[in-house]
Amino acid sequence: MGKRERTKAENRQAILDAARLVFAELGYGETTVRDIIRRTGLASGTFYNYFKSKEEVFQALMDASALRMRPRIRAERIRAANFEEFISASFRAYFDYIAQDEEMHRIIRRKSGAMRVRMDTPEVVAVFDELHLDIERAIAQGVLPNVDPDYLTAAFVGIAFEVGDIMQTRDPFDADEAAEFATKLFLGGVNALPRLPETK
Amino acid sequence: MGKRERTKAENRQAILDAARLVFAELGYGETTVRDIIRRTGLASGTFYNYFKSKEEVFQALMDASALRMRPRIRAERIRAANFEEFISASFRAYFDYIAQDEEMHRIIRRKSGAMRVRMDTPEVVAVFDELHLDIERAIAQGVLPNVDPDYLTAAFVGIAFEVGDIMQTRDPFDADEAAEFATKLFLGGVNALPRLPETK
Amino acid sequence: MGKRERTKAENRQAILDAARLVFAELGYGETTVRDIIRRTGLASGTFYNYFKSKEEVFQALMDASALRMRPRIRAERIRAANFEEFISASFRAYFDYIAQDEEMHRIIRRKSGAMRVRMDTPEVVAVFDELHLDIERAIAQGVLPNVDPDYLTAAFVGIAFEVGDIMQTRDPFDADEAAEFATKLFLGGVNALPRLPETK
Amino acid sequence: MGKRERTKAENRQAILDAARLVFAELGYGETTVRDIIRRTGLASGTFYNYFKSKEEVFQALMDASALRMRPRIRAERIRAANFEEFISASFRAYFDYIAQDEEMHRIIRRKSGAMRVRMDTPEVVAVFDELHLDIERAIAQGVLPNVDPDYLTAAFVGIAFEVGDIMQTRDPFDADEAAEFATKLFLGGVNALPRLPETK
DNA sequence: AATGAATGAGCGTTCATTCAT
DNA sequence: AATGAATGAACGCTCATTCAT
């Protein structure tokens, strides 16, 4: 099948897929539009039928990913009987996600030298945003003590990101183990947290 | 004073300072050598009297930073009466460090849109490495229970990085508060962590 | 007609033509890729759609020229009844060739000051190679006495090059006259040459 | 002895010596002023105390060389009993000269790839000029028949240059043999040359 | 006179982007 | 809609040259 016969949707997806891999491999800053289209096999001009710039593909990638992650996290939240279960499920969802993305993982590992350039992947952003809302809600509902919601979300994200990173270096790696570690640490920490003064 | 009168040391420092800011603003990948020298007001060729490439400035920056952070953390470790104090002091050292770097902070904030690109700054790397050793030592000495040292270090770094990031967005911001939050969360979490099976 | 409408072949040829002139004018070493494309009126980047480097254009030029000169000399060799006629025809072919290249000639003259930088033009190389084989063959067949074939070829080339050079400075110039001079000198000289000892 | 104590004359000579080698190695066009001064061990700025540019060193080199070659050729002319001896001595002087310049020779050989770039060395120019006058004089005095003096000089130079080139590729090489070859060829050729019509 | 850092023009090359086909 | 050659801005880097020391 020549490129001509591919549907618009297929070409668009091909570009997005290529972009995801190349961003992961080279980092956003060092990725060129040419790198992306080279991976698709499409002609250079064709890129501009779908996206105006590198920035725009990246944005589309973010949106697409959020679309995949958000429903999973929402489902977990609904299923979760309590905050503990929700946190546990969120970590697990994130670790499962990066665990399953084998190709991405291999590419990233091949590259990382002394200097690691990390980009907020769409997945992290999705988790981050969703979680932030949930934590604020939990505090409002008294499910959580009155801690600083921004810092707490940040801590969750930081743990997820860094522990996930280490997890991926292990061979074989165990997403459940990582999720249990992160969950225990995070929840244990939450209980020890200083309460903010009540703003009555 | 013309650039010709400046001492070599001053010009070298001017380039390093500019590089730090530009790396922070644009990320390593998107920074060009010309971006750096433009900020110094020096002529383009002058850059190459001091550094062979972008990579080399970055490396110099790393080395210089490690030189500043490492002794601080070592001093804290020696002063610390126990693990709790050591962790607390480490968070505080890191938050103090980024707190004081006002200009860098303003620049980073100006840029960060939807996409945050984070680079392991020399400071983070220094903290990370030092800490990793300390945690392993603490476990070996029985000061810490037998937890996974890599994950634990990763969690510390993640919390420091992300909470520090949020802290910097606040005006005014309070490094002590952030350090207390991070310390409590982390230490509370450590106590709740699953022990690894003893490898007797 | 805009450059965009030109066929690929035309643009490629335009670059080759420009390169020939610029190499002749400035010498290979002092010619820059930009000198070449400036002469074509194409954009700088366009050069790299056709050639990877200055070296590559030069090579292409060599190949093209050899293709033009070699068949002419071969034809002469076949037509020639004897060695004298072959030498005469070869000089004539070379002088005709440079005589006809009016533009090249004007350019070279404009430049040559005290310092002449001469490059083995593709034409010279073509003549040289062809001739070397022919002289060796002539000796092997007893047509020529047993003289040093390398030196004899070199002498032919030297005479052709330098006499051709002088010829081009004359206005008007006479390729037949130059060819007659060179032929007589060369053939007269060959007869006076010391024979190498027979290696029987 | 530091560079400071060197006399002006010594530094000037050091630059000239370095320039000769570098020109021979890289060719005029590809030689940079930096290449030259690097070879001397002097500071870059110092070059400009002695010469205004690469062109000027080259010119000085020409002049110096002419000064060395001219007297030799003049001496030969005076000693020579006839035109034959003069030609023979001139070829010998030239071949001896390039033969003896061992270092230059080695350098040139190391470089020459498929593409030979030849520069009129000062020596060639000196021989050329001197010879041109002598040939004209010989014709005027009836020692030589009425041939074209420009072409004849050119032929001499061409033979000298190319045969000398080949000679240098041989190991070991024999300047006497080369000189004998060139002389015989040239003189044999002269006798066979067409006479120009007398311009009475 | 000698030094060597600063300068900025210019080079080879890559790149995002345009546009005729 | 897809193509890929043309474009020219911008990049990393080198160089001749200047000039304060």
Coordinates of N, CA, C and O (backbone and C1' of nucleotides) in Angstrom, one line a residue, chain B residues 3-4 11 43-46 50, chain E residues 4-11:
Chain B
K3 N 35.3 44.6 26.9 CA 35.5 43.2 27.1 C 37.0 42.8 27.1 O 37.4 41.8 27.6
R4 N 37.7 43.7 26.4 CA 39.1 43.3 26.2 C 39.9 43.5 27.5 O 40.9 42.8 27.7
N11 N 35.7 36.5 32.1 CA 34.9 36.1 30.9 C 34.4 34.7 31.0 O 33.3 34.4 30.6
A43 N 31.8 38.5 21.8 CA 31.7 38.2 20.4 C 31.6 36.7 20.3 O 32.1 35.9 21.2
S44 N 31.1 36.2 19.2 CA 30.8 34.8 19.0 C 32.0 34.0 19.1 O 32.1 32.9 19.8
G45 N 33.1 34.4 18.5 CA 34.3 33.6 18.5 C 34.9 33.4 19.9 O 35.6 32.4 20.2
T46 N 34.6 34.4 20.7 CA 35.2 34.3 22.1 C 34.8 33.1 22.9 O 35.6 32.6 23.7
Y50 N 37.2 29.6 25.4 CA 37.0 29.1 26.7 C 36.4 27.6 26.7 O 36.8 26.8 27.6
Chain E
dG4 P 51.5 33.7 24.5 O5' 49.9 34.0 24.6 C5' 49.4 34.8 25.6 C4' 48.0 35.2 25.2 C3' 47.2 34.2 24.5 O3' 45.8 34.4 24.7 C1' 47.4 36.0 23.1
dA5 P 45.0 33.5 25.6 O5' 43.7 34.4 25.9 C5' 43.9 35.5 26.7 C4' 42.9 36.6 26.3 C3' 41.5 36.1 25.9 O3' 40.6 37.1 26.4 C1' 42.4 37.2 24.0
dA6 P 39.1 37.0 26.0 O5' 39.0 38.0 24.8 C5' 39.2 39.4 25.0 C4' 38.6 40.2 23.8 C3' 37.2 39.8 23.4 O3' 36.5 41.0 23.2 C1' 38.7 39.5 21.6
dT7 P 35.0 41.0 22.6 O5' 35.3 41.0 21.0 C5' 35.9 42.2 20.5 C4' 36.0 42.0 19.0 C3' 34.7 41.6 18.3 O3' 34.3 42.7 17.6 C1' 36.5 40.4 17.5
dG8 P 32.7 43.0 17.4 O5' 32.6 42.3 15.9 C5' 33.3 42.9 14.9 C4' 33.3 41.9 13.7 C3' 31.9 41.4 13.3 O3' 31.9 41.1 11.9 C1' 33.2 39.6 13.8
dA9 P 30.9 41.8 11.0 O5' 31.5 41.4 9.6 C5' 32.9 41.6 9.3 C4' 33.4 40.4 8.5 C3' 32.4 39.8 7.5 O3' 33.2 39.6 6.3 C1' 33.1 38.1 9.0
dG10 P 32.4 39.1 5.0 O5' 32.6 37.5 5.0 C5' 33.9 37.0 5.1 C4' 33.8 35.5 5.3 C3' 32.7 34.8 4.5 O3' 33.3 33.7 3.8 C1' 32.5 34.2 6.7
dC11 P 32.6 33.0 2.7 O5' 32.7 31.5 3.1 C5' 34.0 31.0 3.5 C4' 33.8 29.8 4.3 C3' 32.8 28.9 3.7 O3' 33.4 27.6 3.4 C1' 32.4 29.2 6.0

